Short mmCIF file of C-alpha atoms in Angstrom, two decimals:
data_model
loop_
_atom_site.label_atom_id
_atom_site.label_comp_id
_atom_site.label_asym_id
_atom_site.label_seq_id
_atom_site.Cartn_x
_atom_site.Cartn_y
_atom_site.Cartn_z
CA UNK V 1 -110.19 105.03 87.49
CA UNK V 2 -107.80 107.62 85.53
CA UNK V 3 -107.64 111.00 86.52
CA UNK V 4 -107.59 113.99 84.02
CA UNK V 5 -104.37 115.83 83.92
CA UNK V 6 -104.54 119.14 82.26
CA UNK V 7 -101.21 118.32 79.80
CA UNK V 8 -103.81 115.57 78.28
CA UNK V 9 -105.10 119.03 76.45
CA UNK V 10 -102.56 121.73 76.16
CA UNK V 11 -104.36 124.10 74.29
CA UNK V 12 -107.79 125.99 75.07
CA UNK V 13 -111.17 125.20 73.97
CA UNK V 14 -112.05 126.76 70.29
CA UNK V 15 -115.86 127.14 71.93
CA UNK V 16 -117.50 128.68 74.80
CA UNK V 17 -120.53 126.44 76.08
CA UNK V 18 -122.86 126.99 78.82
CA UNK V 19 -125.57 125.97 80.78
CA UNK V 20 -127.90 127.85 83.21
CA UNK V 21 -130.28 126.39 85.33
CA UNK V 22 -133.47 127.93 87.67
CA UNK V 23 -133.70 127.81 91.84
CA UNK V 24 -136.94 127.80 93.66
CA UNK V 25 -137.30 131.59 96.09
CA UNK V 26 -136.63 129.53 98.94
CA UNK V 27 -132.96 128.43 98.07
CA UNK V 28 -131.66 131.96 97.54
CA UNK V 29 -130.52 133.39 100.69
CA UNK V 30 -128.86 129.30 101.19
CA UNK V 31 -127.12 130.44 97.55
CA UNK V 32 -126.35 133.88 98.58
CA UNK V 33 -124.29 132.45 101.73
CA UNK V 34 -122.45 129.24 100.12
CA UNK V 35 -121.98 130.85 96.39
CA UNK V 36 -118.30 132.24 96.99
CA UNK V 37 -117.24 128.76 97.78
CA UNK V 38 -118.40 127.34 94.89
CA UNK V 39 -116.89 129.86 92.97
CA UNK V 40 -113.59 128.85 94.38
CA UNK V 41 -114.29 125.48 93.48
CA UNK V 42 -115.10 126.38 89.60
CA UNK V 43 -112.86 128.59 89.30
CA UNK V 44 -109.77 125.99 90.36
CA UNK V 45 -111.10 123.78 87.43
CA UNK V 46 -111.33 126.79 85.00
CA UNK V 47 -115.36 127.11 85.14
CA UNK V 48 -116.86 130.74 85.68
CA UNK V 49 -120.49 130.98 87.06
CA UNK V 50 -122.76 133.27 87.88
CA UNK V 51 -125.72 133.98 90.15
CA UNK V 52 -128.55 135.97 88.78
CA UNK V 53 -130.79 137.02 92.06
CA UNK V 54 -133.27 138.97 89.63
CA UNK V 55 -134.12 136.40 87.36
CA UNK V 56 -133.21 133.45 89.87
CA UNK V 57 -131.12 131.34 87.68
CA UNK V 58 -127.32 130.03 88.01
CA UNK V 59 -125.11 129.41 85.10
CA UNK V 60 -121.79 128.17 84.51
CA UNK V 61 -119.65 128.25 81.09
CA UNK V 62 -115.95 127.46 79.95
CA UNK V 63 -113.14 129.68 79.88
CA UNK V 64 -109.54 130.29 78.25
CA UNK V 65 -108.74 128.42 81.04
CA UNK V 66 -110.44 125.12 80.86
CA UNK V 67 -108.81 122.04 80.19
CA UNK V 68 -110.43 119.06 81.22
CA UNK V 69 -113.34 118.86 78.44
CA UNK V 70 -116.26 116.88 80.83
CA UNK V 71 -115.50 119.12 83.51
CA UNK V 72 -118.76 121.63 82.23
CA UNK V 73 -120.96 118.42 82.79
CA UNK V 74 -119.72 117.95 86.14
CA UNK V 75 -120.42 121.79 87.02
CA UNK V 76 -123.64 121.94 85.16
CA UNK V 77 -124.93 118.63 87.65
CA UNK V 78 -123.21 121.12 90.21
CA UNK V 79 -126.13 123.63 89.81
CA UNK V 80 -128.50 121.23 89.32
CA UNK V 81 -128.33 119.26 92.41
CA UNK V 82 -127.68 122.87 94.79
CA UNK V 83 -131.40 124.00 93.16
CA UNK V 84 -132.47 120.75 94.49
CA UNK V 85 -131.65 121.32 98.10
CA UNK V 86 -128.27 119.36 98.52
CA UNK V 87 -126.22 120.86 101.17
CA UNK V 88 -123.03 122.03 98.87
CA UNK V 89 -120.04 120.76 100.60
CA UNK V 90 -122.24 117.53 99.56
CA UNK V 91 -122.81 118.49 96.39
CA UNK V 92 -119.29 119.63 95.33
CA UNK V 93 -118.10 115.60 95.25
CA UNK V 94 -119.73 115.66 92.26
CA UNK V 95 -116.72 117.54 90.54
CA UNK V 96 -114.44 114.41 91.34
CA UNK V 97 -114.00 111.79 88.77
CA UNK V 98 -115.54 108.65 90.06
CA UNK V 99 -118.32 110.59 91.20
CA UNK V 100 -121.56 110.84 89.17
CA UNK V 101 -125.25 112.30 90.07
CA UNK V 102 -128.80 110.92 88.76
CA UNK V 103 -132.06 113.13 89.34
CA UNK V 104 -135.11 111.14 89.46
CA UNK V 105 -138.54 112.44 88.84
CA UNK V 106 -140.92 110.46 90.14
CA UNK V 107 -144.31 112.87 89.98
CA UNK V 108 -145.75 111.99 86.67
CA UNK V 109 -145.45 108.01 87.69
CA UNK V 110 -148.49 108.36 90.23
CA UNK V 111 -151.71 109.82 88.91
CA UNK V 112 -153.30 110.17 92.69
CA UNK V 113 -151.65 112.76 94.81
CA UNK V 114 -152.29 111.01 98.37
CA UNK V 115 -150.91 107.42 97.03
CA UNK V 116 -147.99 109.70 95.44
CA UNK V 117 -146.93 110.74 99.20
CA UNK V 118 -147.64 107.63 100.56
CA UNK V 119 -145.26 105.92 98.58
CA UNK V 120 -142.74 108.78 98.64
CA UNK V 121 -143.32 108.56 102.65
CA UNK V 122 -142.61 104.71 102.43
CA UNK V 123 -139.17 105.18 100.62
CA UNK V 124 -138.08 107.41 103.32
CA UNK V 125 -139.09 104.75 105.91
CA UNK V 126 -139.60 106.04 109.86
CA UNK V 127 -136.83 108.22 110.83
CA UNK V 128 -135.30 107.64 107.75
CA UNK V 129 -133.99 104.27 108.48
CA UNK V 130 -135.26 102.91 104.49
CA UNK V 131 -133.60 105.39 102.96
CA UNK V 132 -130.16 105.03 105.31
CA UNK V 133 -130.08 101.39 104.83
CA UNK V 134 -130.40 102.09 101.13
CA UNK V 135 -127.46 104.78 100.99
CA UNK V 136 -125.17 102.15 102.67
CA UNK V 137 -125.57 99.01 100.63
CA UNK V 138 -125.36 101.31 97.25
CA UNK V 139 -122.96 103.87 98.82
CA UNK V 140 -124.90 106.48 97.18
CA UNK V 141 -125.90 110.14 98.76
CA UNK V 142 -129.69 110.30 98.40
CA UNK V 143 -132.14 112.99 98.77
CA UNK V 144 -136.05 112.89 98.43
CA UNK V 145 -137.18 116.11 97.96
CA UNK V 146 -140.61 117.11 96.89
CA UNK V 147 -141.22 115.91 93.47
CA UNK V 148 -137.52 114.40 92.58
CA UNK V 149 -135.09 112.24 94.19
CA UNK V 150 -131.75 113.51 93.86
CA UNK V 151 -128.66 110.79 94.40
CA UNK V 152 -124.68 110.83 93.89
CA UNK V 153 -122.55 108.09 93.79
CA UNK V 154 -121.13 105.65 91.04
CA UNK V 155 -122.66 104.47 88.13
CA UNK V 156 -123.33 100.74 89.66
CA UNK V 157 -124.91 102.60 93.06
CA UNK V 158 -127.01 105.07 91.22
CA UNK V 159 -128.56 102.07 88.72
CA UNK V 160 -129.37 99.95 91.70
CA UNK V 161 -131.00 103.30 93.44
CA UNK V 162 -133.10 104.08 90.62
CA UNK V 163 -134.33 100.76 90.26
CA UNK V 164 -135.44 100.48 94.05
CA UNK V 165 -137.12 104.19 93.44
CA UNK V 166 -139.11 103.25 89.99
CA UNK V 167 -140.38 99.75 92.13
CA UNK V 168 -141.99 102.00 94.85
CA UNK V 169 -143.19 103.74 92.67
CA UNK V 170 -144.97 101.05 91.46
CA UNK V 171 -146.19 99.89 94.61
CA UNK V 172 -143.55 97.59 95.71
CA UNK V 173 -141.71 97.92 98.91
CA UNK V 174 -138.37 98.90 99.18
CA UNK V 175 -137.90 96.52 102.27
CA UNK V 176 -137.85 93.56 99.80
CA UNK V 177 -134.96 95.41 97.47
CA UNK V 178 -133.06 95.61 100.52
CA UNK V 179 -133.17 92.57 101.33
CA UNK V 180 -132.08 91.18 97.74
CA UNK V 181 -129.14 93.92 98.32
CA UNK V 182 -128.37 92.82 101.82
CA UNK V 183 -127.85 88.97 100.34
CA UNK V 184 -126.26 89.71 97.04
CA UNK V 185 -123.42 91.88 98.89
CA UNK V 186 -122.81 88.13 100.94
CA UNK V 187 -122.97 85.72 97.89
CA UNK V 188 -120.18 88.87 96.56
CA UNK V 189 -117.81 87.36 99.57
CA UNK V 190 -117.91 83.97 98.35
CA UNK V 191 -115.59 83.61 95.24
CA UNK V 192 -116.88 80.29 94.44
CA UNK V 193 -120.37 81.76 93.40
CA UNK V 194 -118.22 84.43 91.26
CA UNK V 195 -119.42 82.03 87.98
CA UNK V 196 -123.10 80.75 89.28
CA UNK V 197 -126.36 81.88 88.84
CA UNK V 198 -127.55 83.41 92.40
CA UNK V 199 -131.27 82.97 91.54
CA UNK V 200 -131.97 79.78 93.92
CA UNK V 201 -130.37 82.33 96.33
CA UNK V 202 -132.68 85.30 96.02
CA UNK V 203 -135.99 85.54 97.71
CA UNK V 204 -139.16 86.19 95.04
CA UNK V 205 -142.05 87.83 96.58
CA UNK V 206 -145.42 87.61 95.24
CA UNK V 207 -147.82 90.06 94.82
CA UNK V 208 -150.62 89.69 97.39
CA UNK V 209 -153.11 92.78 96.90
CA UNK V 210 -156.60 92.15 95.71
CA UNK V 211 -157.73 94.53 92.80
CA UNK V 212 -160.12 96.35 93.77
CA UNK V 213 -161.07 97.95 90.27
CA UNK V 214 -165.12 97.11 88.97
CA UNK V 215 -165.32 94.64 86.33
CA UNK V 216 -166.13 96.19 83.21
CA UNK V 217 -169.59 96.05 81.90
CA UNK V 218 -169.97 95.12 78.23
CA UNK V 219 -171.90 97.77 75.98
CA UNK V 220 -175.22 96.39 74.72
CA UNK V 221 -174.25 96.03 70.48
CA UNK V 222 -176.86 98.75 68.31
CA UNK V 223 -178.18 97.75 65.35
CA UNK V 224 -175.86 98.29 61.97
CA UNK V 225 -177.63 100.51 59.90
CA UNK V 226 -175.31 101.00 56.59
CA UNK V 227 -176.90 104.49 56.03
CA UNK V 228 -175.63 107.60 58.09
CA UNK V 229 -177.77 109.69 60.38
CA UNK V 230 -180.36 112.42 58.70
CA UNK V 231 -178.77 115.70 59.10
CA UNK V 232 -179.71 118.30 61.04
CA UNK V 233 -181.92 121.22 59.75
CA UNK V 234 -180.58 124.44 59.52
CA UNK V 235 -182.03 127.62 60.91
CA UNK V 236 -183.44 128.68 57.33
CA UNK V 237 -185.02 125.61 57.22
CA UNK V 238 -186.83 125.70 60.48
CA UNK V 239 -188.08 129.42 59.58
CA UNK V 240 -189.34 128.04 55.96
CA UNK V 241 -191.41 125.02 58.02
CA UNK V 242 -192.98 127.08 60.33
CA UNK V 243 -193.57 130.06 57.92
CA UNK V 244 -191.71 132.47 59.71
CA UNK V 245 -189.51 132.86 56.46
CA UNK V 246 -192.36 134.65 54.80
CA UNK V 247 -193.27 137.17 56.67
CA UNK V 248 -191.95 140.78 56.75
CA UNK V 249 -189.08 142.21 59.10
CA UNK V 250 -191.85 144.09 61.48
CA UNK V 251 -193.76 140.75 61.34
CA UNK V 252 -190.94 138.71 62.41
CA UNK V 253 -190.27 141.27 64.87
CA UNK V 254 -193.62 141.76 66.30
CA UNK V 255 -193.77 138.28 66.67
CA UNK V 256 -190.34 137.88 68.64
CA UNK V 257 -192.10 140.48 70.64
CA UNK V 258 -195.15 139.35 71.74
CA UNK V 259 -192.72 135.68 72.37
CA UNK V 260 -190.75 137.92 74.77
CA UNK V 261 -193.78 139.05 76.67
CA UNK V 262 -195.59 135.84 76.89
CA UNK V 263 -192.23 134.47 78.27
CA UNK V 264 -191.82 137.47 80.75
CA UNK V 265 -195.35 137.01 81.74
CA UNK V 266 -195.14 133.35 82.43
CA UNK V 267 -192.17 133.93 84.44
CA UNK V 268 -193.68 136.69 86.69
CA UNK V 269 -196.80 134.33 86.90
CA UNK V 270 -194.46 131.68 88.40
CA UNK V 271 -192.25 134.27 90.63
CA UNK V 272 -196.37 135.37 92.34
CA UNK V 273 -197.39 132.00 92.88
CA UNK V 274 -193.66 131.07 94.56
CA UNK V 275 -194.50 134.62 96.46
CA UNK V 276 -197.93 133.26 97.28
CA UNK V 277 -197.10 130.18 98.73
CA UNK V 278 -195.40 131.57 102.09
CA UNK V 279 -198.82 133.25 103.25
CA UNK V 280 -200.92 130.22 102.81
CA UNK V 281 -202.94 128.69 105.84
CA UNK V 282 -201.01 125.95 107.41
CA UNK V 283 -202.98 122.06 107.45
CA UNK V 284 -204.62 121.56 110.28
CA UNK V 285 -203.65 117.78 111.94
CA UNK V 286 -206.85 116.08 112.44
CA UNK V 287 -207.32 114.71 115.98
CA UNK V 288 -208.46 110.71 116.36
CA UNK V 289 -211.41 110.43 118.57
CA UNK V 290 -208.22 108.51 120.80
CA UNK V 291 -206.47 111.22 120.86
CA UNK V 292 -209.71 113.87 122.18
CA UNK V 293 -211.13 111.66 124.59
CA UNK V 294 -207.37 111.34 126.11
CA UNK V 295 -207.14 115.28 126.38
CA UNK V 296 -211.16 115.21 127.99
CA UNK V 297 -209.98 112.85 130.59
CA UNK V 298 -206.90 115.03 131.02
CA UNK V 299 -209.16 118.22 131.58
CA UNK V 300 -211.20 116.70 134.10
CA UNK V 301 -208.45 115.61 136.27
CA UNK V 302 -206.99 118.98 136.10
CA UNK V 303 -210.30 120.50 137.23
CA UNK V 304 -210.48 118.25 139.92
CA UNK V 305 -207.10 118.78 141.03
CA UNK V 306 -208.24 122.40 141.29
CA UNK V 307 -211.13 122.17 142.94
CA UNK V 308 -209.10 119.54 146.14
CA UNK V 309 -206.43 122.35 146.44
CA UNK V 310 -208.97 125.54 146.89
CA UNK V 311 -210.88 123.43 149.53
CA UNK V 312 -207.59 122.70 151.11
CA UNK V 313 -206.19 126.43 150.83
CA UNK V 314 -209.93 127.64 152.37
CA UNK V 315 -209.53 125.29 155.39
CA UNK V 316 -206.19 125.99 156.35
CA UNK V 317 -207.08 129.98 156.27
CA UNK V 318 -210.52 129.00 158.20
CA UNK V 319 -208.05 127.42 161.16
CA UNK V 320 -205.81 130.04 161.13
CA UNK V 321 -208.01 132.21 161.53
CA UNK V 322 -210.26 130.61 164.68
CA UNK V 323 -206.71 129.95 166.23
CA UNK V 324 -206.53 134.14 165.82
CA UNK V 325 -209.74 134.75 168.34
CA UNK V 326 -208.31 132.47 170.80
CA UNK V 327 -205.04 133.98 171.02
CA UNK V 328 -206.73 137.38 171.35
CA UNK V 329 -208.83 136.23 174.27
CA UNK V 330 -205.84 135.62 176.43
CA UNK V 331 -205.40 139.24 176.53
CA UNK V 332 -208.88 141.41 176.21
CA UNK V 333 -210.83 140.56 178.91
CA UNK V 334 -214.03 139.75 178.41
CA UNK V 335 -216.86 141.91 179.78
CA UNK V 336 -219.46 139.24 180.68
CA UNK V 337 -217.07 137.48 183.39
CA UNK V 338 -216.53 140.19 185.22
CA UNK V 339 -217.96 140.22 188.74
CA UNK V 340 -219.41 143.55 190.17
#
């Protein structure tokens, strides 16, 4: 295309404009580093901006020196995409003529947060590889970056990117854009199809998810009833039907009174029984006459198993002991066998 020359406007602008936008906390010190640079760059197109740390905002406006009118766009799309984490040497090409910038927000389009990043997840592709296919058959910069997709490029690349972004959005694949991008750019090649309608060429892809939403259940119809509802009674009217109306102002408030009490009285009634109920006498479990003649049976075995282990434990001390005398007789001689 043409390229703006600055005798196309000789004189200055009769107006200062402006534009300012904000930068997330985590983009400063990036700004702090890169902003002389893109001072430079402003500055050689006749655009002052400034960097306001305090309030964390950039702004650019026109000078005495500015020529080319459009050029404030360009540098206010400048600060736009640099707040939106594109590396600046990147970001800069959007000062040159032929090169324009689109910011998509694609938040609000998905209600659920976790299908939101699924399908933001599914436009990047694994390692990136969706979104790199995608900058190379539009020849458009792209960045997905939390809640916005920031691309440069020309008008023709960023329509086609925004088109691919609003489908996955919706819940269709970028894969199959790609692949009506990878055969359009072919049938391009061919001058004979210049003319023709590339339909029969294009694939269509159907959608194949069930829904999974619950059929609606109808409302059961009321009766019409042409009158309106009674309305309700006031306050006044409830004291006039139960007679509290009547009575005197130390009537009515003896009477809210003795309410109070009842209701406090109740209440610490139902706070002693609650109380109560922790130091009541667990129930008892009923034994089956099963159930006691098993543990009988159980007894007596244990008695007898008792009774066999004493006997044993009383003859083994019995032997030991008789096995005792014997040994001593070996050495205390005995007085009866001795001759004279």
């Amino acid at each position: 295309g043409l390229e703006w020359k600055d005798e196309y406007m000789p004189g200055a602008l009769l107006e200062e404009s402006s534009f300012a936008t904000l930068f997330p906390k985590y983009r400063e010190k990036y700004l702090r580093e890169v902003w002389p640079l893109i001072t430079r760059n402003l500055q050689k197109c006749g655009i002052a901006c400034e960097l306001d740390l305090i309030e964390g905002s950039m702004t650019v406006r026109t000078t005495r020196k500015t020529r080319d009118p459009f050029i404030i766009i360009k540098a206010r799309d400048l600060i736009k995409l640099l707040s939106r984490s594109i590396p600046s040497q990147q970001a800069l090409r959007v000062l040159e003529d032929d090169i324009h910038c689109d910011i998509i927000k694609i938040r609000g389009m998905v209600r659920n947060k976790e299908r939101f990043v699924k399908r933001r997840l599914r436009l990047v592709g694994p390692n990136g590889a969706t979104l790199k296919a995608l900058e190379l058959l539009t020849g458009c910069y792209i960045l997905v970056q939390g809640s916005t997709v920031s691309c440069m490029g020309t008008y023709q690349g960023l329509k086609l990117v925004r088109d691919v972004v609003m489908d996955c959005m919706k819940n269709i694949h970028p894969v199959y854009n790609i692949k009506r991008l990878m055969i359009k750019r072919e049938l391009e090649k061919d001058p004979q199809l210049a003319g023709e309608d590339w339909g029969r060429f294009l694939p269509t892809f159907k959608k194949k998810n069930v829904q999974t939403k619950k059929p609606r259940t109808a409302r059961e119809k009321k009766a019409y009833v042409p009158f309106p509802p009674p309305q309700p009674m006031s306050k006044k009217d409830l004291q006039i039907e139960s007679g509290e109306y009547f009575l005197s102002e130390s009537q009515r408030k003896s009477n809210e009174k003795a309410k109070k009490m009842n209701e406090a009285s109740q209440k610490a009634g139902e706070k002693k029984r609650e109380r109560m109920k922790k130091f009541k006498e667990p129930q008892r479990i009923e034994e089956s006459d099963e159930t006691k003649e098993s543990t009988a049976e159980e007894k007596r075995k244990e008695m007898l198993r008792m009774k066999e282990s004493l006997i044993q434990s009383s003859k083994s001390a019995l032997k030991k002991r008789k096995g005792g005398d014997a040994a001593l007789d070996q050495f205390v001689e005995n007085p009866q066998k001795k001759k004279i």
